[in-house]
């Protein structure tokens, strides 16, 4: 309630978004003496860069009717306790999007205490830190890109994972992520009837995993430039149904087993 001679005649609320643009949150509102001020909704930490709207959670930004295919959702630095269902083809950026997770300082992070489940094609997850024991990113559709993320602990099922279903998660890029003290970092399980193809797993760093990478029922996967140290089990496990793999320039140190393969199930060579 406004009272006394210092009360304002009107209220304008203008905020500056993380991309530098400004937005009018409420129109000019005249306030009479002793009249209750209107509720002012301040912008949330999550923004749809294309629509200009802000939200309290990442899930709310995805679910909003104005969020369309191809839009970019940006989450400011802070903690997000969410299990996010990504049902639209969008790019989701944390505060460290575009910054190589292997070498960056771990300040000003967008921290996910949960994970993303991706059910729509052509989704990008870029620039987050993941905490917790569940899968950080689970996807079963084509065109997923997961890059520049830090995973501080991982799941036996895989921090980044896809599994056998009626369709396969082809055309995937997993790049410039850092995994620390986990179980299985990446578990990529294709479909035995339709092999997953177009897979690029490059320039990631993993410390103290049980297993960095599991591949099953894939074709033409390119695994290159990854650094794995002190794997307690197998650094790279090549399971059944793989074909024409390219595994080059990976630096594996201190692993109990650098690479294991079910040779009888690999066709076309490595």
PDB file of C-alpha atoms in Angstrom:
ATOM      1  CA  UNK A   1       0.000   0.000   0.000  1.00  0.00           C
ATOM      2  CA  UNK A   2       1.357   3.415  -0.988  1.00  0.00           C
ATOM      3  CA  UNK A   3       0.848   6.308   1.447  1.00  0.00           C
ATOM      4  CA  UNK A   4       2.379   9.668   2.284  1.00  0.00           C
ATOM      5  CA  UNK A   5       3.841  12.328   0.045  1.00  0.00           C
ATOM      6  CA  UNK A   6       6.554  10.007  -1.327  1.00  0.00           C
ATOM      7  CA  UNK A   7       4.138   7.715  -3.120  1.00  0.00           C
ATOM      8  CA  UNK A   8       4.787   7.427  -6.894  1.00  0.00           C
ATOM      9  CA  UNK A   9       2.239   8.686  -9.352  1.00  0.00           C
ATOM     10  CA  UNK A  10       2.883   5.742 -11.659  1.00  0.00           C
ATOM     11  CA  UNK A  11       4.908   2.558 -11.927  1.00  0.00           C
ATOM     12  CA  UNK A  12       6.934   1.382 -14.924  1.00  0.00           C
ATOM     13  CA  UNK A  13       8.744  -1.940 -14.613  1.00  0.00           C
ATOM     14  CA  UNK A  14      11.350  -2.514 -17.275  1.00  0.00           C
ATOM     15  CA  UNK A  15      13.874  -5.330 -17.049  1.00  0.00           C
ATOM     16  CA  UNK A  16      17.009  -6.163 -18.982  1.00  0.00           C
ATOM     17  CA  UNK A  17      17.214  -9.750 -20.257  1.00  0.00           C
ATOM     18  CA  UNK A  18      20.409 -11.789 -20.364  1.00  0.00           C
ATOM     19  CA  UNK A  19      20.824 -11.063 -24.074  1.00  0.00           C
ATOM     20  CA  UNK A  20      20.894  -7.320 -23.363  1.00  0.00           C
ATOM     21  CA  UNK A  21      17.391  -6.537 -24.600  1.00  0.00           C
ATOM     22  CA  UNK A  22      14.807  -4.813 -22.413  1.00  0.00           C
ATOM     23  CA  UNK A  23      11.219  -5.760 -21.839  1.00  0.00           C
ATOM     24  CA  UNK A  24       8.253  -3.901 -20.294  1.00  0.00           C
ATOM     25  CA  UNK A  25       6.776  -6.200 -17.671  1.00  0.00           C
ATOM     26  CA  UNK A  26       3.793  -4.024 -16.734  1.00  0.00           C
ATOM     27  CA  UNK A  27       2.273  -0.992 -18.386  1.00  0.00           C
ATOM     28  CA  UNK A  28       2.214   2.363 -16.616  1.00  0.00           C
ATOM     29  CA  UNK A  29      -0.213   2.092 -13.725  1.00  0.00           C
ATOM     30  CA  UNK A  30      -1.588   5.098 -11.865  1.00  0.00           C
ATOM     31  CA  UNK A  31      -1.796   4.562  -8.121  1.00  0.00           C
ATOM     32  CA  UNK A  32      -4.086   6.646  -5.971  1.00  0.00           C
ATOM     33  CA  UNK A  33      -3.201   7.558  -2.409  1.00  0.00           C
ATOM     34  CA  UNK A  34      -3.479   4.545  -0.022  1.00  0.00           C
ATOM     35  CA  UNK A  35      -4.377   2.266  -2.928  1.00  0.00           C
ATOM     36  CA  UNK A  36      -2.719  -1.169  -3.023  1.00  0.00           C
ATOM     37  CA  UNK A  37       0.052  -1.367  -5.600  1.00  0.00           C
ATOM     38  CA  UNK A  38      -0.474  -3.864  -8.410  1.00  0.00           C
ATOM     39  CA  UNK A  39       1.288  -7.208  -8.323  1.00  0.00           C
ATOM     40  CA  UNK A  40       4.505  -7.043 -10.301  1.00  0.00           C
ATOM     41  CA  UNK A  41       5.759 -10.252 -11.832  1.00  0.00           C
ATOM     42  CA  UNK A  42       9.521 -10.107 -12.180  1.00  0.00           C
ATOM     43  CA  UNK A  43      11.214 -12.140 -14.892  1.00  0.00           C
ATOM     44  CA  UNK A  44      12.222 -15.718 -14.130  1.00  0.00           C
ATOM     45  CA  UNK A  45      15.691 -17.151 -14.702  1.00  0.00           C
ATOM     46  CA  UNK A  46      14.664 -18.982 -17.882  1.00  0.00           C
ATOM     47  CA  UNK A  47      13.965 -17.136 -21.127  1.00  0.00           C
ATOM     48  CA  UNK A  48      12.717 -18.032 -24.575  1.00  0.00           C
ATOM     49  CA  UNK A  49      15.076 -15.900 -26.625  1.00  0.00           C
ATOM     50  CA  UNK A  50      12.753 -15.962 -29.634  1.00  0.00           C
ATOM     51  CA  UNK A  51       9.432 -15.127 -27.960  1.00  0.00           C
ATOM     52  CA  UNK A  52      10.909 -12.811 -25.312  1.00  0.00           C
ATOM     53  CA  UNK A  53       9.014 -14.523 -22.504  1.00  0.00           C
ATOM     54  CA  UNK A  54      10.549 -15.526 -19.166  1.00  0.00           C
ATOM     55  CA  UNK A  55       9.760 -18.457 -16.882  1.00  0.00           C
ATOM     56  CA  UNK A  56      10.516 -19.863 -13.454  1.00  0.00           C
ATOM     57  CA  UNK A  57      11.516 -23.299 -14.789  1.00  0.00           C
ATOM     58  CA  UNK A  58      12.922 -24.886 -17.936  1.00  0.00           C
ATOM     59  CA  UNK A  59       9.886 -27.150 -18.176  1.00  0.00           C
ATOM     60  CA  UNK A  60       7.522 -24.182 -18.159  1.00  0.00           C
ATOM     61  CA  UNK A  61       9.479 -22.611 -21.018  1.00  0.00           C
ATOM     62  CA  UNK A  62       9.194 -25.777 -23.101  1.00  0.00           C
ATOM     63  CA  UNK A  63       5.513 -26.284 -22.358  1.00  0.00           C
ATOM     64  CA  UNK A  64       4.509 -22.707 -23.164  1.00  0.00           C
ATOM     65  CA  UNK A  65       2.282 -22.470 -26.232  1.00  0.00           C
ATOM     66  CA  UNK A  66       4.474 -19.747 -27.728  1.00  0.00           C
ATOM     67  CA  UNK A  67       7.540 -22.009 -27.731  1.00  0.00           C
ATOM     68  CA  UNK A  68       7.910 -23.382 -31.236  1.00  0.00           C
ATOM     69  CA  UNK A  69      10.232 -25.648 -33.221  1.00  0.00           C
ATOM     70  CA  UNK A  70      13.649 -24.057 -33.620  1.00  0.00           C
ATOM     71  CA  UNK A  71      13.367 -21.743 -30.621  1.00  0.00           C
ATOM     72  CA  UNK A  72      16.201 -21.245 -28.129  1.00  0.00           C
ATOM     73  CA  UNK A  73      15.631 -21.475 -24.376  1.00  0.00           C
ATOM     74  CA  UNK A  74      18.265 -19.954 -22.105  1.00  0.00           C
ATOM     75  CA  UNK A  75      18.701 -20.796 -18.410  1.00  0.00           C
ATOM     76  CA  UNK A  76      20.685 -18.379 -16.271  1.00  0.00           C
ATOM     77  CA  UNK A  77      23.285 -19.533 -13.735  1.00  0.00           C
ATOM     78  CA  UNK A  78      21.661 -21.141 -10.710  1.00  0.00           C
ATOM     79  CA  UNK A  79      20.195 -24.447  -9.533  1.00  0.00           C
ATOM     80  CA  UNK A  80      17.271 -26.168 -11.267  1.00  0.00           C
ATOM     81  CA  UNK A  81      15.711 -29.145  -9.502  1.00  0.00           C
ATOM     82  CA  UNK A  82      13.836 -30.521 -12.478  1.00  0.00           C
ATOM     83  CA  UNK A  83      13.230 -33.708 -14.414  1.00  0.00           C
ATOM     84  CA  UNK A  84      12.659 -31.993 -17.752  1.00  0.00           C
ATOM     85  CA  UNK A  85      10.653 -33.574 -20.572  1.00  0.00           C
ATOM     86  CA  UNK A  86      11.812 -32.076 -23.869  1.00  0.00           C
ATOM     87  CA  UNK A  87       8.827 -32.516 -26.160  1.00  0.00           C
ATOM     88  CA  UNK A  88       9.746 -29.869 -28.735  1.00  0.00           C
ATOM     89  CA  UNK A  89      12.649 -29.446 -31.159  1.00  0.00           C
ATOM     90  CA  UNK A  90      14.478 -26.672 -29.334  1.00  0.00           C
ATOM     91  CA  UNK A  91      17.956 -25.616 -28.252  1.00  0.00           C
ATOM     92  CA  UNK A  92      18.393 -25.394 -24.477  1.00  0.00           C
ATOM     93  CA  UNK A  93      21.372 -23.370 -23.312  1.00  0.00           C
ATOM     94  CA  UNK A  94      22.892 -23.109 -19.873  1.00  0.00           C
ATOM     95  CA  UNK A  95      24.992 -20.216 -18.653  1.00  0.00           C
ATOM     96  CA  UNK A  96      28.122 -21.850 -20.098  1.00  0.00           C
ATOM     97  CA  UNK A  97      26.777 -22.630 -23.574  1.00  0.00           C
ATOM     98  CA  UNK A  98      29.512 -22.592 -26.170  1.00  0.00           C
ATOM     99  CA  UNK A  99      32.250 -22.940 -23.536  1.00  0.00           C
ATOM    100  CA  UNK A 100      34.288 -26.170 -23.599  1.00  0.00           C
ATOM    101  CA  UNK A 101      33.431 -28.106 -20.429  1.00  0.00           C
ATOM    102  CA  UNK A 102      36.837 -29.781 -20.329  1.00  0.00           C
ATOM    103  CA  UNK A 103      38.735 -26.596 -19.565  1.00  0.00           C
ATOM    104  CA  UNK A 104      36.339 -23.999 -18.176  1.00  0.00           C
ATOM    105  CA  UNK A 105      36.206 -22.705 -14.616  1.00  0.00           C
ATOM    106  CA  UNK A 106      33.225 -24.140 -12.730  1.00  0.00           C
ATOM    107  CA  UNK A 107      31.630 -20.860 -11.713  1.00  0.00           C
ATOM    108  CA  UNK A 108      28.410 -19.292 -12.982  1.00  0.00           C
ATOM    109  CA  UNK A 109      26.965 -22.675 -13.892  1.00  0.00           C
ATOM    110  CA  UNK A 110      23.382 -23.653 -14.642  1.00  0.00           C
ATOM    111  CA  UNK A 111      23.134 -26.717 -12.393  1.00  0.00           C
ATOM    112  CA  UNK A 112      20.551 -29.406 -13.103  1.00  0.00           C
ATOM    113  CA  UNK A 113      19.594 -31.530 -10.094  1.00  0.00           C
ATOM    114  CA  UNK A 114      17.737 -33.965 -12.296  1.00  0.00           C
ATOM    115  CA  UNK A 115      17.962 -34.500 -16.032  1.00  0.00           C
ATOM    116  CA  UNK A 116      16.489 -34.157 -19.512  1.00  0.00           C
ATOM    117  CA  UNK A 117      14.333 -36.787 -21.233  1.00  0.00           C
ATOM    118  CA  UNK A 118      14.218 -35.986 -24.947  1.00  0.00           C
ATOM    119  CA  UNK A 119      11.293 -37.275 -27.005  1.00  0.00           C
ATOM    120  CA  UNK A 120      11.451 -34.816 -29.898  1.00  0.00           C
ATOM    121  CA  UNK A 121      14.031 -34.789 -32.723  1.00  0.00           C
ATOM    122  CA  UNK A 122      16.689 -32.124 -33.279  1.00  0.00           C
ATOM    123  CA  UNK A 123      17.282 -31.034 -29.690  1.00  0.00           C
ATOM    124  CA  UNK A 124      20.492 -29.449 -28.393  1.00  0.00           C
ATOM    125  CA  UNK A 125      21.590 -29.402 -24.732  1.00  0.00           C
ATOM    126  CA  UNK A 126      24.525 -27.021 -24.291  1.00  0.00           C
ATOM    127  CA  UNK A 127      26.392 -25.613 -21.296  1.00  0.00           C
ATOM    128  CA  UNK A 128      24.981 -27.213 -18.116  1.00  0.00           C
ATOM    129  CA  UNK A 129      26.322 -28.950 -15.026  1.00  0.00           C
ATOM    130  CA  UNK A 130      24.507 -32.112 -13.912  1.00  0.00           C
ATOM    131  CA  UNK A 131      24.388 -33.463 -10.366  1.00  0.00           C
ATOM    132  CA  UNK A 132      22.702 -36.622  -9.159  1.00  0.00           C
ATOM    133  CA  UNK A 133      22.564 -40.346  -9.765  1.00  0.00           C
ATOM    134  CA  UNK A 134      20.006 -40.484 -12.585  1.00  0.00           C
ATOM    135  CA  UNK A 135      20.677 -40.178 -16.294  1.00  0.00           C
ATOM    136  CA  UNK A 136      21.528 -36.594 -17.163  1.00  0.00           C
ATOM    137  CA  UNK A 137      20.268 -36.831 -20.755  1.00  0.00           C
ATOM    138  CA  UNK A 138      18.099 -39.649 -22.082  1.00  0.00           C
ATOM    139  CA  UNK A 139      17.094 -39.561 -25.734  1.00  0.00           C
ATOM    140  CA  UNK A 140      15.363 -41.859 -28.207  1.00  0.00           C
ATOM    141  CA  UNK A 141      15.059 -39.602 -31.248  1.00  0.00           C
ATOM    142  CA  UNK A 142      17.301 -38.424 -34.078  1.00  0.00           C
ATOM    143  CA  UNK A 143      19.350 -35.259 -34.231  1.00  0.00           C
ATOM    144  CA  UNK A 144      20.328 -34.896 -30.569  1.00  0.00           C
ATOM    145  CA  UNK A 145      23.389 -32.772 -29.745  1.00  0.00           C
ATOM    146  CA  UNK A 146      24.820 -32.778 -26.221  1.00  0.00           C
ATOM    147  CA  UNK A 147      27.856 -30.546 -25.764  1.00  0.00           C
ATOM    148  CA  UNK A 148      29.816 -28.462 -23.265  1.00  0.00           C
ATOM    149  CA  UNK A 149      28.279 -30.093 -20.192  1.00  0.00           C
ATOM    150  CA  UNK A 150      29.845 -31.155 -16.887  1.00  0.00           C
ATOM    151  CA  UNK A 151      28.554 -34.352 -15.282  1.00  0.00           C
ATOM    152  CA  UNK A 152      29.745 -34.692 -11.694  1.00  0.00           C
ATOM    153  CA  UNK A 153      28.258 -38.149 -11.113  1.00  0.00           C
ATOM    154  CA  UNK A 154      26.586 -40.664 -13.360  1.00  0.00           C
ATOM    155  CA  UNK A 155      24.234 -43.603 -13.458  1.00  0.00           C
ATOM    156  CA  UNK A 156      24.864 -47.288 -14.047  1.00  0.00           C
ATOM    157  CA  UNK A 157      22.401 -46.872 -16.908  1.00  0.00           C
ATOM    158  CA  UNK A 158      24.520 -44.102 -18.430  1.00  0.00           C
ATOM    159  CA  UNK A 159      24.739 -40.354 -17.925  1.00  0.00           C
ATOM    160  CA  UNK A 160      23.908 -39.845 -21.598  1.00  0.00           C
ATOM    161  CA  UNK A 161      21.881 -42.770 -22.816  1.00  0.00           C
ATOM    162  CA  UNK A 162      19.627 -44.193 -25.486  1.00  0.00           C
ATOM    163  CA  UNK A 163      18.129 -47.679 -25.633  1.00  0.00           C
ATOM    164  CA  UNK A 164      16.506 -50.255 -27.910  1.00  0.00           C
ATOM    165  CA  UNK A 165      13.108 -49.036 -29.059  1.00  0.00           C
ATOM    166  CA  UNK A 166      11.096 -49.190 -32.271  1.00  0.00           C
ATOM    167  CA  UNK A 167      13.069 -46.236 -33.645  1.00  0.00           C
ATOM    168  CA  UNK A 168      16.737 -45.410 -33.173  1.00  0.00           C
ATOM    169  CA  UNK A 169      18.590 -42.294 -32.087  1.00  0.00           C
ATOM    170  CA  UNK A 170      20.675 -41.582 -35.178  1.00  0.00           C
ATOM    171  CA  UNK A 171      22.590 -38.428 -36.137  1.00  0.00           C
ATOM    172  CA  UNK A 172      23.823 -37.757 -32.622  1.00  0.00           C
ATOM    173  CA  UNK A 173      26.711 -35.530 -31.556  1.00  0.00           C
ATOM    174  CA  UNK A 174      28.203 -35.836 -28.045  1.00  0.00           C
ATOM    175  CA  UNK A 175      31.098 -33.412 -27.788  1.00  0.00           C
ATOM    176  CA  UNK A 176      33.290 -31.446 -25.360  1.00  0.00           C
ATOM    177  CA  UNK A 177      31.666 -32.796 -22.208  1.00  0.00           C
ATOM    178  CA  UNK A 178      33.470 -33.546 -18.940  1.00  0.00           C
ATOM    179  CA  UNK A 179      32.561 -36.543 -16.767  1.00  0.00           C
ATOM    180  CA  UNK A 180      33.940 -36.980 -13.245  1.00  0.00           C
ATOM    181  CA  UNK A 181      33.709 -39.898 -10.810  1.00  0.00           C
ATOM    182  CA  UNK A 182      30.835 -41.670 -12.463  1.00  0.00           C
ATOM    183  CA  UNK A 183      29.651 -45.142 -13.386  1.00  0.00           C
ATOM    184  CA  UNK A 184      28.801 -45.329 -17.100  1.00  0.00           C
ATOM    185  CA  UNK A 185      29.227 -42.056 -18.956  1.00  0.00           C
ATOM    186  CA  UNK A 186      27.675 -42.811 -22.364  1.00  0.00           C
ATOM    187  CA  UNK A 187      25.491 -45.827 -23.139  1.00  0.00           C
ATOM    188  CA  UNK A 188      24.431 -45.961 -26.789  1.00  0.00           C
ATOM    189  CA  UNK A 189      22.208 -48.932 -27.515  1.00  0.00           C
ATOM    190  CA  UNK A 190      20.717 -49.078 -30.985  1.00  0.00           C
ATOM    191  CA  UNK A 191      18.013 -51.349 -32.320  1.00  0.00           C
ATOM    192  CA  UNK A 192      19.102 -54.770 -33.590  1.00  0.00           C
ATOM    193  CA  UNK A 193      16.791 -54.432 -36.580  1.00  0.00           C
ATOM    194  CA  UNK A 194      17.629 -50.800 -37.412  1.00  0.00           C
ATOM    195  CA  UNK A 195      21.167 -49.828 -36.515  1.00  0.00           C
ATOM    196  CA  UNK A 196      21.805 -46.330 -35.222  1.00  0.00           C
ATOM    197  CA  UNK A 197      23.984 -44.318 -37.604  1.00  0.00           C
ATOM    198  CA  UNK A 198      25.535 -40.878 -37.880  1.00  0.00           C
ATOM    199  CA  UNK A 199      26.944 -41.001 -34.347  1.00  0.00           C
ATOM    200  CA  UNK A 200      29.829 -38.721 -33.409  1.00  0.00           C
ATOM    201  CA  UNK A 201      31.376 -38.973 -29.934  1.00  0.00           C
ATOM    202  CA  UNK A 202      34.341 -36.631 -29.875  1.00  0.00           C
ATOM    203  CA  UNK A 203      36.597 -34.566 -27.634  1.00  0.00           C
ATOM    204  CA  UNK A 204      35.073 -35.607 -24.321  1.00  0.00           C
ATOM    205  CA  UNK A 205      37.011 -36.079 -21.071  1.00  0.00           C
ATOM    206  CA  UNK A 206      36.237 -38.690 -18.431  1.00  0.00           C
ATOM    207  CA  UNK A 207      37.935 -39.249 -15.058  1.00  0.00           C
ATOM    208  CA  UNK A 208      37.410 -42.318 -12.858  1.00  0.00           C
ATOM    209  CA  UNK A 209      34.438 -43.885 -14.641  1.00  0.00           C
ATOM    210  CA  UNK A 210      33.604 -47.554 -14.561  1.00  0.00           C
ATOM    211  CA  UNK A 211      33.010 -47.302 -18.313  1.00  0.00           C
ATOM    212  CA  UNK A 212      33.265 -44.267 -20.545  1.00  0.00           C
ATOM    213  CA  UNK A 213      31.367 -45.610 -23.568  1.00  0.00           C
ATOM    214  CA  UNK A 214      29.151 -48.577 -24.406  1.00  0.00           C
ATOM    215  CA  UNK A 215      28.178 -49.081 -28.065  1.00  0.00           C
ATOM    216  CA  UNK A 216      25.623 -51.635 -29.236  1.00  0.00           C
ATOM    217  CA  UNK A 217      23.912 -52.033 -32.631  1.00  0.00           C
ATOM    218  CA  UNK A 218      25.449 -48.977 -34.281  1.00  0.00           C
ATOM    219  CA  UNK A 219      26.799 -48.387 -37.780  1.00  0.00           C
ATOM    220  CA  UNK A 220      29.601 -46.026 -38.764  1.00  0.00           C
ATOM    221  CA  UNK A 221      30.021 -44.491 -35.298  1.00  0.00           C
ATOM    222  CA  UNK A 222      32.941 -42.065 -35.074  1.00  0.00           C
ATOM    223  CA  UNK A 223      34.662 -42.105 -31.664  1.00  0.00           C
ATOM    224  CA  UNK A 224      37.608 -39.743 -31.718  1.00  0.00           C
ATOM    225  CA  UNK A 225      39.701 -37.420 -29.577  1.00  0.00           C
ATOM    226  CA  UNK A 226      38.318 -38.556 -26.224  1.00  0.00           C
ATOM    227  CA  UNK A 227      40.460 -38.702 -23.073  1.00  0.00           C
ATOM    228  CA  UNK A 228      39.687 -41.341 -20.433  1.00  0.00           C
ATOM    229  CA  UNK A 229      41.675 -41.749 -17.226  1.00  0.00           C
ATOM    230  CA  UNK A 230      41.536 -44.357 -14.455  1.00  0.00           C
ATOM    231  CA  UNK A 231      38.532 -46.349 -15.680  1.00  0.00           C
ATOM    232  CA  UNK A 232      37.843 -49.041 -13.083  1.00  0.00           C
ATOM    233  CA  UNK A 233      36.311 -51.340 -15.701  1.00  0.00           C
ATOM    234  CA  UNK A 234      36.410 -50.965 -19.476  1.00  0.00           C
ATOM    235  CA  UNK A 235      36.998 -47.555 -21.025  1.00  0.00           C
ATOM    236  CA  UNK A 236      35.251 -48.391 -24.322  1.00  0.00           C
ATOM    237  CA  UNK A 237      32.980 -51.437 -24.520  1.00  0.00           C
ATOM    238  CA  UNK A 238      31.963 -52.531 -28.031  1.00  0.00           C
ATOM    239  CA  UNK A 239      29.035 -54.869 -27.666  1.00  0.00           C
ATOM    240  CA  UNK A 240      26.958 -56.788 -30.190  1.00  0.00           C
ATOM    241  CA  UNK A 241      25.716 -55.607 -33.561  1.00  0.00           C
ATOM    242  CA  UNK A 242      28.202 -52.845 -34.365  1.00  0.00           C
ATOM    243  CA  UNK A 243      29.391 -52.228 -37.917  1.00  0.00           C
ATOM    244  CA  UNK A 244      32.080 -50.075 -39.551  1.00  0.00           C
ATOM    245  CA  UNK A 245      33.273 -48.235 -36.464  1.00  0.00           C
ATOM    246  CA  UNK A 246      35.940 -45.529 -36.485  1.00  0.00           C
ATOM    247  CA  UNK A 247      37.824 -45.332 -33.181  1.00  0.00           C
ATOM    248  CA  UNK A 248      40.802 -43.004 -33.473  1.00  0.00           C
ATOM    249  CA  UNK A 249      43.025 -40.682 -31.423  1.00  0.00           C
ATOM    250  CA  UNK A 250      41.502 -41.580 -28.064  1.00  0.00           C
ATOM    251  CA  UNK A 251      43.808 -41.201 -25.070  1.00  0.00           C
ATOM    252  CA  UNK A 252      43.076 -43.965 -22.553  1.00  0.00           C
ATOM    253  CA  UNK A 253      45.246 -44.122 -19.425  1.00  0.00           C
ATOM    254  CA  UNK A 254      45.085 -46.273 -16.322  1.00  0.00           C
ATOM    255  CA  UNK A 255      42.062 -48.306 -17.406  1.00  0.00           C
ATOM    256  CA  UNK A 256      41.611 -51.859 -16.250  1.00  0.00           C
ATOM    257  CA  UNK A 257      40.575 -52.684 -19.830  1.00  0.00           C
ATOM    258  CA  UNK A 258      41.113 -49.993 -22.468  1.00  0.00           C
ATOM    259  CA  UNK A 259      38.776 -51.553 -25.059  1.00  0.00           C
ATOM    260  CA  UNK A 260      36.698 -54.724 -25.045  1.00  0.00           C
ATOM    261  CA  UNK A 261      34.756 -56.052 -28.007  1.00  0.00           C
ATOM    262  CA  UNK A 262      32.449 -58.856 -28.974  1.00  0.00           C
ATOM    263  CA  UNK A 263      34.441 -59.500 -32.129  1.00  0.00           C
ATOM    264  CA  UNK A 264      32.065 -62.084 -33.507  1.00  0.00           C
ATOM    265  CA  UNK A 265      29.341 -59.447 -33.680  1.00  0.00           C
ATOM    266  CA  UNK A 266      31.344 -56.669 -35.345  1.00  0.00           C
ATOM    267  CA  UNK A 267      31.137 -56.534 -39.129  1.00  0.00           C
ATOM    268  CA  UNK A 268      32.880 -54.368 -41.688  1.00  0.00           C
ATOM    269  CA  UNK A 269      35.877 -53.647 -39.499  1.00  0.00           C
ATOM    270  CA  UNK A 270      36.957 -51.021 -36.996  1.00  0.00           C
TER     271      UNK A 270
END
